PDB file of C-alpha atoms and ligand atoms in Angstrom:
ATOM      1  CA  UNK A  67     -21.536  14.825  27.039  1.00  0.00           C
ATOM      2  CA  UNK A  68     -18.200  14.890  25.411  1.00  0.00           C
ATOM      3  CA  UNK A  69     -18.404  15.643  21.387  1.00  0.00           C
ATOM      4  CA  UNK A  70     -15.692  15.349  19.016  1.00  0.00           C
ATOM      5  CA  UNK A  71     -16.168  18.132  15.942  1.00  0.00           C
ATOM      6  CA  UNK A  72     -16.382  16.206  12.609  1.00  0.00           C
ATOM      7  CA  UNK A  73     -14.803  19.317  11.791  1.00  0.00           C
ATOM      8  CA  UNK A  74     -11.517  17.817  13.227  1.00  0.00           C
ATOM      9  CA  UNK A  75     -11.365  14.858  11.262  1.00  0.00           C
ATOM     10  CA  UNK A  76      -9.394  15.729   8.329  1.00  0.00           C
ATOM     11  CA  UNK A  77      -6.562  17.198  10.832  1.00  0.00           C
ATOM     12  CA  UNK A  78      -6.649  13.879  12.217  1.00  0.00           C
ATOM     13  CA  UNK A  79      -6.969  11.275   8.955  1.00  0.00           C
ATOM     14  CA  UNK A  80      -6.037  13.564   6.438  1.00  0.00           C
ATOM     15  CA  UNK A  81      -7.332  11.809   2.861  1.00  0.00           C
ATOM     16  CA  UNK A  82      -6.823   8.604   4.374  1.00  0.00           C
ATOM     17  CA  UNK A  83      -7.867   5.751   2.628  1.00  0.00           C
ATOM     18  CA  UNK A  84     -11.338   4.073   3.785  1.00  0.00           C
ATOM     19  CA  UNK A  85     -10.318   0.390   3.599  1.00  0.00           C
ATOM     20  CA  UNK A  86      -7.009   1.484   5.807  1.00  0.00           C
ATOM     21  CA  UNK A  87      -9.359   3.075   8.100  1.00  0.00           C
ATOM     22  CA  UNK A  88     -11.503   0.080   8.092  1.00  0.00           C
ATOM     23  CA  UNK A  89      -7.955  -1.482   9.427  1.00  0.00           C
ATOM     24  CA  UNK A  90      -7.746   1.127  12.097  1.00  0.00           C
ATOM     25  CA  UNK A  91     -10.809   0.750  13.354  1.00  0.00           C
ATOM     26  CA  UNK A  92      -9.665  -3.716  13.453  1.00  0.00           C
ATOM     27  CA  UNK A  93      -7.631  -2.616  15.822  1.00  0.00           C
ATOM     28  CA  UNK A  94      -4.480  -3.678  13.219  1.00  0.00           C
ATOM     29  CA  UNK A  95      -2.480  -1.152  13.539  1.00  0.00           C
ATOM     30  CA  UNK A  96      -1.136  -0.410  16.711  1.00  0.00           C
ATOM     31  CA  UNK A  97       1.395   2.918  19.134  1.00  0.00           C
ATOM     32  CA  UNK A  98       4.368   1.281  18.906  1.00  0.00           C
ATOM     33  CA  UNK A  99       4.309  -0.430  15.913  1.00  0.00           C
ATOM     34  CA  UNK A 100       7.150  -0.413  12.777  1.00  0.00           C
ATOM     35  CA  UNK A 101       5.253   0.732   9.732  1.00  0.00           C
ATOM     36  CA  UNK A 102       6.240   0.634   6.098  1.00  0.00           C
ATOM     37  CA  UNK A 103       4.564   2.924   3.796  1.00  0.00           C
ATOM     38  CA  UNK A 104       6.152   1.861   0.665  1.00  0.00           C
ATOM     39  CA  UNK A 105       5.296   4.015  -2.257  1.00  0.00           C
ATOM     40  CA  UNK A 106       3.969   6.698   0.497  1.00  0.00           C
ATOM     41  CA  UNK A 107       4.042   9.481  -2.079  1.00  0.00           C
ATOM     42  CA  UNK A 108       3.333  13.164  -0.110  1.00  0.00           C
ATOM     43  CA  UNK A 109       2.032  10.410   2.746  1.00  0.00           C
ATOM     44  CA  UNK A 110      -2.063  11.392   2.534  1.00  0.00           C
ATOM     45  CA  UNK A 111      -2.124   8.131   4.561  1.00  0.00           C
ATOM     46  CA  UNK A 112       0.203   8.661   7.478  1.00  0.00           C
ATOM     47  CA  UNK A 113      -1.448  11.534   9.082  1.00  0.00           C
ATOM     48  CA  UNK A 114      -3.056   9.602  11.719  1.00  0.00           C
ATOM     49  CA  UNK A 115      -0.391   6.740  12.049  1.00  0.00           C
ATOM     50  CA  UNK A 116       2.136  10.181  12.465  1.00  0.00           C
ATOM     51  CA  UNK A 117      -0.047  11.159  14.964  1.00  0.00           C
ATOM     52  CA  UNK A 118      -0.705   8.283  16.898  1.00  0.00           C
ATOM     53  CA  UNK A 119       2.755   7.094  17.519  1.00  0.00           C
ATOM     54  CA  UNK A 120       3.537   4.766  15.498  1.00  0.00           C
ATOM     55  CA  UNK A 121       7.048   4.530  14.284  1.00  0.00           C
ATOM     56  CA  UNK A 122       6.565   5.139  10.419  1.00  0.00           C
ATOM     57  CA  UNK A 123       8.792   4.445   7.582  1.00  0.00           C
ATOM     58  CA  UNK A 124       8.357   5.413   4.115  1.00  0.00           C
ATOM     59  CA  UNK A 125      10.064   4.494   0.524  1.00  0.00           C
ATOM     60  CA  UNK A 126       9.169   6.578  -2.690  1.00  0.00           C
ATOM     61  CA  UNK A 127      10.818   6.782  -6.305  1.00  0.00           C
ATOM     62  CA  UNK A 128      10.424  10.594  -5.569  1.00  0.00           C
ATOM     63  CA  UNK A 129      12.615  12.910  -4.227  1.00  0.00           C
ATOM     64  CA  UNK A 130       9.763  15.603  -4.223  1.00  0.00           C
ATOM     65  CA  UNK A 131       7.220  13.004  -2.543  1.00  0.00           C
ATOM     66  CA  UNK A 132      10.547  12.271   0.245  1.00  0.00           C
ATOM     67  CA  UNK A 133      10.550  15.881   0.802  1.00  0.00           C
ATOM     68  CA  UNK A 134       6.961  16.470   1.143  1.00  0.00           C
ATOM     69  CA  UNK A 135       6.717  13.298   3.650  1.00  0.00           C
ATOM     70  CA  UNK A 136       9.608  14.208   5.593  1.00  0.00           C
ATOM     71  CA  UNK A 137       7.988  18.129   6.077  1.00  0.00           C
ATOM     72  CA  UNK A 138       4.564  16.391   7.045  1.00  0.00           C
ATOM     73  CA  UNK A 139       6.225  14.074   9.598  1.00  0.00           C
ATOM     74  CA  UNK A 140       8.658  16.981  11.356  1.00  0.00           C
ATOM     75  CA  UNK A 141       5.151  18.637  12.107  1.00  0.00           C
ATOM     76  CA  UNK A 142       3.222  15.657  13.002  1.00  0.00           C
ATOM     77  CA  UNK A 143       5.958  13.402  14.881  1.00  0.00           C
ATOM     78  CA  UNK A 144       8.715  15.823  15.670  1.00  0.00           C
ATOM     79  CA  UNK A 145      10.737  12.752  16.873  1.00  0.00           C
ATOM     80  CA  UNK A 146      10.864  10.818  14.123  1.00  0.00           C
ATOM     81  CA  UNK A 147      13.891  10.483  12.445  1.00  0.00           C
ATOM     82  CA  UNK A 148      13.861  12.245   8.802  1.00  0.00           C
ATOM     83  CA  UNK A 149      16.246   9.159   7.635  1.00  0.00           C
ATOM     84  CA  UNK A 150      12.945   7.203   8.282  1.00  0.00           C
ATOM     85  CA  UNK A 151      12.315   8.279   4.540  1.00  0.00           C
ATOM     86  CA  UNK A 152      14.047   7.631   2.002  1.00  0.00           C
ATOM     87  CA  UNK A 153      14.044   7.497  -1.789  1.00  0.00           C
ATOM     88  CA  UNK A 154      14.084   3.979  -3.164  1.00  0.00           C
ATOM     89  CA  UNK A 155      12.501   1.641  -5.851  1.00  0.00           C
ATOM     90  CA  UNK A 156      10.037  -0.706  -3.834  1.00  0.00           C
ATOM     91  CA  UNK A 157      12.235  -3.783  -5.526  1.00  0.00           C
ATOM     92  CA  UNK A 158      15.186  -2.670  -3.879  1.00  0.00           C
ATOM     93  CA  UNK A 159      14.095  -1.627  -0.282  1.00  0.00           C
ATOM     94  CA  UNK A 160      17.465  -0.173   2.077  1.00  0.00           C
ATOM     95  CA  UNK A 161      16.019  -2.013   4.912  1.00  0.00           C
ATOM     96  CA  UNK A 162      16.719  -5.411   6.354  1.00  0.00           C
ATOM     97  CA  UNK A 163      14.788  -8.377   6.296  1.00  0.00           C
ATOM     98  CA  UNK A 164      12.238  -9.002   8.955  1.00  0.00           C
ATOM     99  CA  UNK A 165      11.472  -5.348  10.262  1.00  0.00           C
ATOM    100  CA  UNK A 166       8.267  -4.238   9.996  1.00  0.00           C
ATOM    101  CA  UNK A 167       4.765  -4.981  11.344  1.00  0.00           C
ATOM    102  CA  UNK A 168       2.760  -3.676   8.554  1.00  0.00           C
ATOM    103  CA  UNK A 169       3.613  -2.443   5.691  1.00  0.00           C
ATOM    104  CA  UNK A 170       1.267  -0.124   3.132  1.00  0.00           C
ATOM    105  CA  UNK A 171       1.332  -0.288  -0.564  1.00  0.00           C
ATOM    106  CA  UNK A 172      -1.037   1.851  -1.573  1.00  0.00           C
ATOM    107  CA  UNK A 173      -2.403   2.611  -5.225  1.00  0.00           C
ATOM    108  CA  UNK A 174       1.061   2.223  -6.259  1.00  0.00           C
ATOM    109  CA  UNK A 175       1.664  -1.781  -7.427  1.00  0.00           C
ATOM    110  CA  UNK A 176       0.049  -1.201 -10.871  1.00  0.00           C
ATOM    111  CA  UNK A 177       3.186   1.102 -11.823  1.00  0.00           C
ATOM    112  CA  UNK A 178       5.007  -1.988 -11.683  1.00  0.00           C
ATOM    113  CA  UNK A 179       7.512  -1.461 -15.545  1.00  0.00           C
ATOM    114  CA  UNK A 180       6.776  -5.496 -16.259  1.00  0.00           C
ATOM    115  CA  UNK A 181       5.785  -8.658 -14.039  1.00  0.00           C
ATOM    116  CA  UNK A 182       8.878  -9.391 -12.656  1.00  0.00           C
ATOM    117  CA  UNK A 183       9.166  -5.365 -11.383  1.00  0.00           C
ATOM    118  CA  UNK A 184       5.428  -6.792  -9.888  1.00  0.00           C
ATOM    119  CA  UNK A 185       6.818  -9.949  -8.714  1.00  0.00           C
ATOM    120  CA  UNK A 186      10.308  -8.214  -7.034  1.00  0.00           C
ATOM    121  CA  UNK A 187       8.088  -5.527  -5.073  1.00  0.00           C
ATOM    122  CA  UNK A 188       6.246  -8.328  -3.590  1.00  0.00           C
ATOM    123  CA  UNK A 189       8.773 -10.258  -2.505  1.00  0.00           C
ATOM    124  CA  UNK A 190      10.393  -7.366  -1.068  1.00  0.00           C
ATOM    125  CA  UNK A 191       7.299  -6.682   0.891  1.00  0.00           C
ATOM    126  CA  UNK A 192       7.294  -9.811   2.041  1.00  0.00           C
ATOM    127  CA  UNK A 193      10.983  -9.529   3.051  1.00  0.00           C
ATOM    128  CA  UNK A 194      10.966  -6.685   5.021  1.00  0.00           C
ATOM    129  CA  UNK A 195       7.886  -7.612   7.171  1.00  0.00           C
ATOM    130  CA  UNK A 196       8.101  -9.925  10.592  1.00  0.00           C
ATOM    131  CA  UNK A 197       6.720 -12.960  10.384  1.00  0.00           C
ATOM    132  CA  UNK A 198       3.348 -12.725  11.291  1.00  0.00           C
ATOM    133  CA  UNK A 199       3.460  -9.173   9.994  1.00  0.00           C
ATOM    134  CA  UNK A 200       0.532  -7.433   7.643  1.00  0.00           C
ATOM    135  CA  UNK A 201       0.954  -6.535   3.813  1.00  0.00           C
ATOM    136  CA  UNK A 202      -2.082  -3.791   3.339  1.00  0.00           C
ATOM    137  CA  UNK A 203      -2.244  -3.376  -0.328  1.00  0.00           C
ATOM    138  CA  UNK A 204      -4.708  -1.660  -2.666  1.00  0.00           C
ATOM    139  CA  UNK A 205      -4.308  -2.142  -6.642  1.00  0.00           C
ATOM    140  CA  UNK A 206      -5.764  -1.965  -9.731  1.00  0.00           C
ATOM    141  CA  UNK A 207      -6.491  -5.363 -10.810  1.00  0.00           C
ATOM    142  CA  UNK A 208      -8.260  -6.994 -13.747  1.00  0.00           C
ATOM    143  CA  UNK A 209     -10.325  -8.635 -11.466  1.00  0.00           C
ATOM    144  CA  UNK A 210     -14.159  -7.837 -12.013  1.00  0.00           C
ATOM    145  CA  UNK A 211     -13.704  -6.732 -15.788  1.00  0.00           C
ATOM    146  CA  UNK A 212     -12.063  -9.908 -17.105  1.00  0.00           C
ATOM    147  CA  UNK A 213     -11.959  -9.382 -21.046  1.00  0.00           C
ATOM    148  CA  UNK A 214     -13.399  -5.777 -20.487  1.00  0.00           C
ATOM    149  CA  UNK A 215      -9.591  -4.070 -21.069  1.00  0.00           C
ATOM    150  CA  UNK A 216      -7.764  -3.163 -23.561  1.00  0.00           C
ATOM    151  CA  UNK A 217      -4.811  -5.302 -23.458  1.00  0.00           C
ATOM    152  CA  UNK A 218      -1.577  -3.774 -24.571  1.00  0.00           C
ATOM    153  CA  UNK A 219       0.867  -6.812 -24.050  1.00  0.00           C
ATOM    154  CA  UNK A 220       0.812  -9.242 -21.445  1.00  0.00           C
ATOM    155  CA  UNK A 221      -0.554  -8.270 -18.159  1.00  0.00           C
ATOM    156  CA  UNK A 222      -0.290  -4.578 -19.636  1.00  0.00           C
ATOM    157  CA  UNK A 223      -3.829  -2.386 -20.215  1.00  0.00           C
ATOM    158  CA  UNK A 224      -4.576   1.103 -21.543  1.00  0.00           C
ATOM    159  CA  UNK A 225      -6.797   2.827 -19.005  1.00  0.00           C
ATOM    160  CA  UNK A 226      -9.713   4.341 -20.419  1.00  0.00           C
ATOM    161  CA  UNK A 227      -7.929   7.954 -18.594  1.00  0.00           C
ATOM    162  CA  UNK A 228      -4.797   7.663 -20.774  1.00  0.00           C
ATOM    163  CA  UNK A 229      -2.137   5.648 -18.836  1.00  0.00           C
ATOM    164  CA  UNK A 230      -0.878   2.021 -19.268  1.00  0.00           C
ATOM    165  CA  UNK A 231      -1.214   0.189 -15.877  1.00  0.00           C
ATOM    166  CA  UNK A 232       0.139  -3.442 -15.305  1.00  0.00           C
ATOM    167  CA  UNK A 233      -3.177  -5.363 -14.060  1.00  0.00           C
ATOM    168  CA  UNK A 234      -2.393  -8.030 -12.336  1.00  0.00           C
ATOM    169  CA  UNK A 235      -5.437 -10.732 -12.068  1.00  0.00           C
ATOM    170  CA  UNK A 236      -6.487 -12.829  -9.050  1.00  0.00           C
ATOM    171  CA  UNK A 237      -4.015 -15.980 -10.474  1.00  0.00           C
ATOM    172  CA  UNK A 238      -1.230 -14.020 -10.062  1.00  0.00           C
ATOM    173  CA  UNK A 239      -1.956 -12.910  -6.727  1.00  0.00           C
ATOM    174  CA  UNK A 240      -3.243 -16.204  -5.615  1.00  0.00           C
ATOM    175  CA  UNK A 241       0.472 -17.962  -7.376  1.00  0.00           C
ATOM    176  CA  UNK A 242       2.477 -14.957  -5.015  1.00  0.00           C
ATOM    177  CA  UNK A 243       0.326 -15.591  -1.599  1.00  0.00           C
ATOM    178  CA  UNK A 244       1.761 -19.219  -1.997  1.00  0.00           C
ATOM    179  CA  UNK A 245       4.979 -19.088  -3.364  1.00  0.00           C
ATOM    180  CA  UNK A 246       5.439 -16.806  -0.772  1.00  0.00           C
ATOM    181  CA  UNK A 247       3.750 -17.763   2.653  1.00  0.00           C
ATOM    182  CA  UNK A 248       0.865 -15.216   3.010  1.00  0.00           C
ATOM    183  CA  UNK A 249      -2.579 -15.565   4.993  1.00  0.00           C
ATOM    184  CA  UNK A 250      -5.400 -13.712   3.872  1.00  0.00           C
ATOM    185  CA  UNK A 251      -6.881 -11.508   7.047  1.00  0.00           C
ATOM    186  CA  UNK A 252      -9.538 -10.134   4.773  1.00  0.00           C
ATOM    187  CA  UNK A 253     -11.510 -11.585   1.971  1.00  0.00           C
ATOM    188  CA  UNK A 254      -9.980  -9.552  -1.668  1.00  0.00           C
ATOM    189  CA  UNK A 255     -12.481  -7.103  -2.197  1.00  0.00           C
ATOM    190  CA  UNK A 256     -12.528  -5.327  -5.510  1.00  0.00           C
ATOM    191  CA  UNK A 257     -14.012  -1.750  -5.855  1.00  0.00           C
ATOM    192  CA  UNK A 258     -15.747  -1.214  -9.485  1.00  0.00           C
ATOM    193  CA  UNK A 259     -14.686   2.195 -10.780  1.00  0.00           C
ATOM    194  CA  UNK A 260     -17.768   3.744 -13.600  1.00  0.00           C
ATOM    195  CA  UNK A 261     -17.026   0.331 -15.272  1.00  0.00           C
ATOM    196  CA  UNK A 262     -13.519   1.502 -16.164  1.00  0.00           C
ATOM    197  CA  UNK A 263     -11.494   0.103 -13.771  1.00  0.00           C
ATOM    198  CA  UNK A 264     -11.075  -1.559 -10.370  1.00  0.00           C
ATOM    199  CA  UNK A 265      -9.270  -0.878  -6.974  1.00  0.00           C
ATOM    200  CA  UNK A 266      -8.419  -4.346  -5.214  1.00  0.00           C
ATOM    201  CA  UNK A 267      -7.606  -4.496  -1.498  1.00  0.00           C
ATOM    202  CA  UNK A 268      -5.351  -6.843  -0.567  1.00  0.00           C
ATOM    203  CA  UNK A 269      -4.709  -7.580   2.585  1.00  0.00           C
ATOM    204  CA  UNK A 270      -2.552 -10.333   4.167  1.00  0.00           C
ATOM    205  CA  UNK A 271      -0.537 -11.993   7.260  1.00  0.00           C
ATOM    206  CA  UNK A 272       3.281 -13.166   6.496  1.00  0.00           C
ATOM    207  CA  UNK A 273       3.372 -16.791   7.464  1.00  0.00           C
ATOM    208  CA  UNK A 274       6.467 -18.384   7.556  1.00  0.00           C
TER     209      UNK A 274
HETATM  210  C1  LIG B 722      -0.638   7.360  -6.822  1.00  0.00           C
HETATM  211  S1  LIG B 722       0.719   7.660  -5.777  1.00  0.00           S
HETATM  212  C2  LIG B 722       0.163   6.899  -4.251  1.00  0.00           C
HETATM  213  C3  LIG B 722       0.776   7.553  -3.047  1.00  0.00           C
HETATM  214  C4  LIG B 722       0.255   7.030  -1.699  1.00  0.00           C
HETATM  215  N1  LIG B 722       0.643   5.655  -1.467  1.00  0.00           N
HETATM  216  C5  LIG B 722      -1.244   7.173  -1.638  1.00  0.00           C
HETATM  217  O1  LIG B 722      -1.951   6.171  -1.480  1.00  0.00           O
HETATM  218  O2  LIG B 722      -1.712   8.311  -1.734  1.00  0.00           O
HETATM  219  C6  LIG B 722       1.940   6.503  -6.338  1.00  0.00           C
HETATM  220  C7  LIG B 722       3.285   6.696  -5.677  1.00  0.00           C
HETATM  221  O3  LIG B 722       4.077   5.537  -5.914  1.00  0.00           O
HETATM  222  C8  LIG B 722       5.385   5.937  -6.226  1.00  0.00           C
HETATM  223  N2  LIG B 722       6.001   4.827  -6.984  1.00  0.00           N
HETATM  224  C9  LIG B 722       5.582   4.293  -8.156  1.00  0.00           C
HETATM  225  N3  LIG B 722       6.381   3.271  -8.519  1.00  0.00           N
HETATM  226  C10 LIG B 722       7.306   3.138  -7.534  1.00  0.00           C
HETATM  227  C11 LIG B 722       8.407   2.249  -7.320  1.00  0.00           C
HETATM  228  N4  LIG B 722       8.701   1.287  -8.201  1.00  0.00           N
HETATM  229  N5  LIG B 722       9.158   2.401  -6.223  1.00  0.00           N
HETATM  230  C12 LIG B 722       8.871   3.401  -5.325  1.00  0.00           C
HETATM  231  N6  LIG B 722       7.832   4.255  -5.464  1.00  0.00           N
HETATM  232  C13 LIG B 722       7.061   4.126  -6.557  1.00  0.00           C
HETATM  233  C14 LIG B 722       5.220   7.222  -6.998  1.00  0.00           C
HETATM  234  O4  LIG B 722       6.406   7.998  -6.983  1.00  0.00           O
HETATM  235  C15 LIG B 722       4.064   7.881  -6.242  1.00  0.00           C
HETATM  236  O5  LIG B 722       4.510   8.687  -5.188  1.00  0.00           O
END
């Protein structure tokens, strides 16, 4: 009997995240596919995708994080063009409209500087995707600890860690799937973190 080493797993996931795996194992996520990471920082989520042969993008604010991607994808998908990464604010993508079949946003929307910021990532998410194409997005939210926070201003919180994250609650996500045409393809499930904060997943089908 043939037996894969759990040994070999992180060479093959890396630190991926579980709900994204949960969209591997869906079947999602597909060789051949146009992937967005957006926000992809060092890219703890592309080792598989890299692997697998899907043809990954990535957009970061860091150079550092461009640099660090572009190493890990020269040793994991020698083919793949460095100028697949590039360093960009997720409002402003350098790609054109309609391009991608999924695109990631992972643990990075709540760095959003105000609510439009929020609002003008979304939308380009939604721009650069093909219709029909899936938004995988995981966020901190308010949802879960509704008049738990401390409120700064706004949609603005201090984290009980330090930071002030921009929260957005399930209103605003619910006013964005419609303005903009998206489908839900899961349920949003929330994550409760020690009572301190929560990690929504998001994840959604361009309809247009
Ligand atoms: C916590 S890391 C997450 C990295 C990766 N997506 C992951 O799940 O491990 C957040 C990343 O988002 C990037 N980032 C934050 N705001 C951004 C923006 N407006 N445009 C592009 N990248 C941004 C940061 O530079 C950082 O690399």
């Amino acid at each position: 009997m043939f037996h894969i080493p759990l040994s070999s797993l992180p060479a093959q996931f890396g630190d991926i995240d579980i709900y994204l795996f949960d969209q591997l194992l869906k079947g999602r996520i597909q060789r051949g596919m146009k992937l967005l990471d957006a926000g992809c920082g060092a890219g703890r989520n592309l080792h598989y995708l890299l692997q697998a042969g899907v043809k990954v993008y990535g957009a970061d604010l860091s150079a550092e994080a461009i640099d660090k991607v572009r190493n890990l994808a020269s040793e994991l998908a020698p083919n793949l063009p460095a100028r697949n990464f590039v360093v960009a604010d997720l409002d402003a993508l350098p790609f054109e409209d309609a391009q991608f079949d999924v695109v990631l946003c992972s643990a990075v929307l709540h760095f959003a500087r105000s609510e439009e910021h929020f609002n003008g990532i979304v939308r380009e998410l939604w721009r650069v995707l093909k219709p029909g194409g899936m938004l995988f997005a995981r966020f901190s939210t308010t949802i879960g600890l509704e008049g738990k926070l401390q409120q700064v201003e706004g949609r603005f919180y201090r984290m009980s860690h330090g930071p002030v994250w921009f929260l957005a609650d399930e209103k605003l996500v619910v006013e964005l799937e419609k303005e903009l045409g998206f489908a839900r393809l899961e349920p949003l499930k929330t994550v409760l973190v020690e009572q301190e904060r929560t990690m929504t997943t998001w994840v959604v089908r361009k309809v247009v």
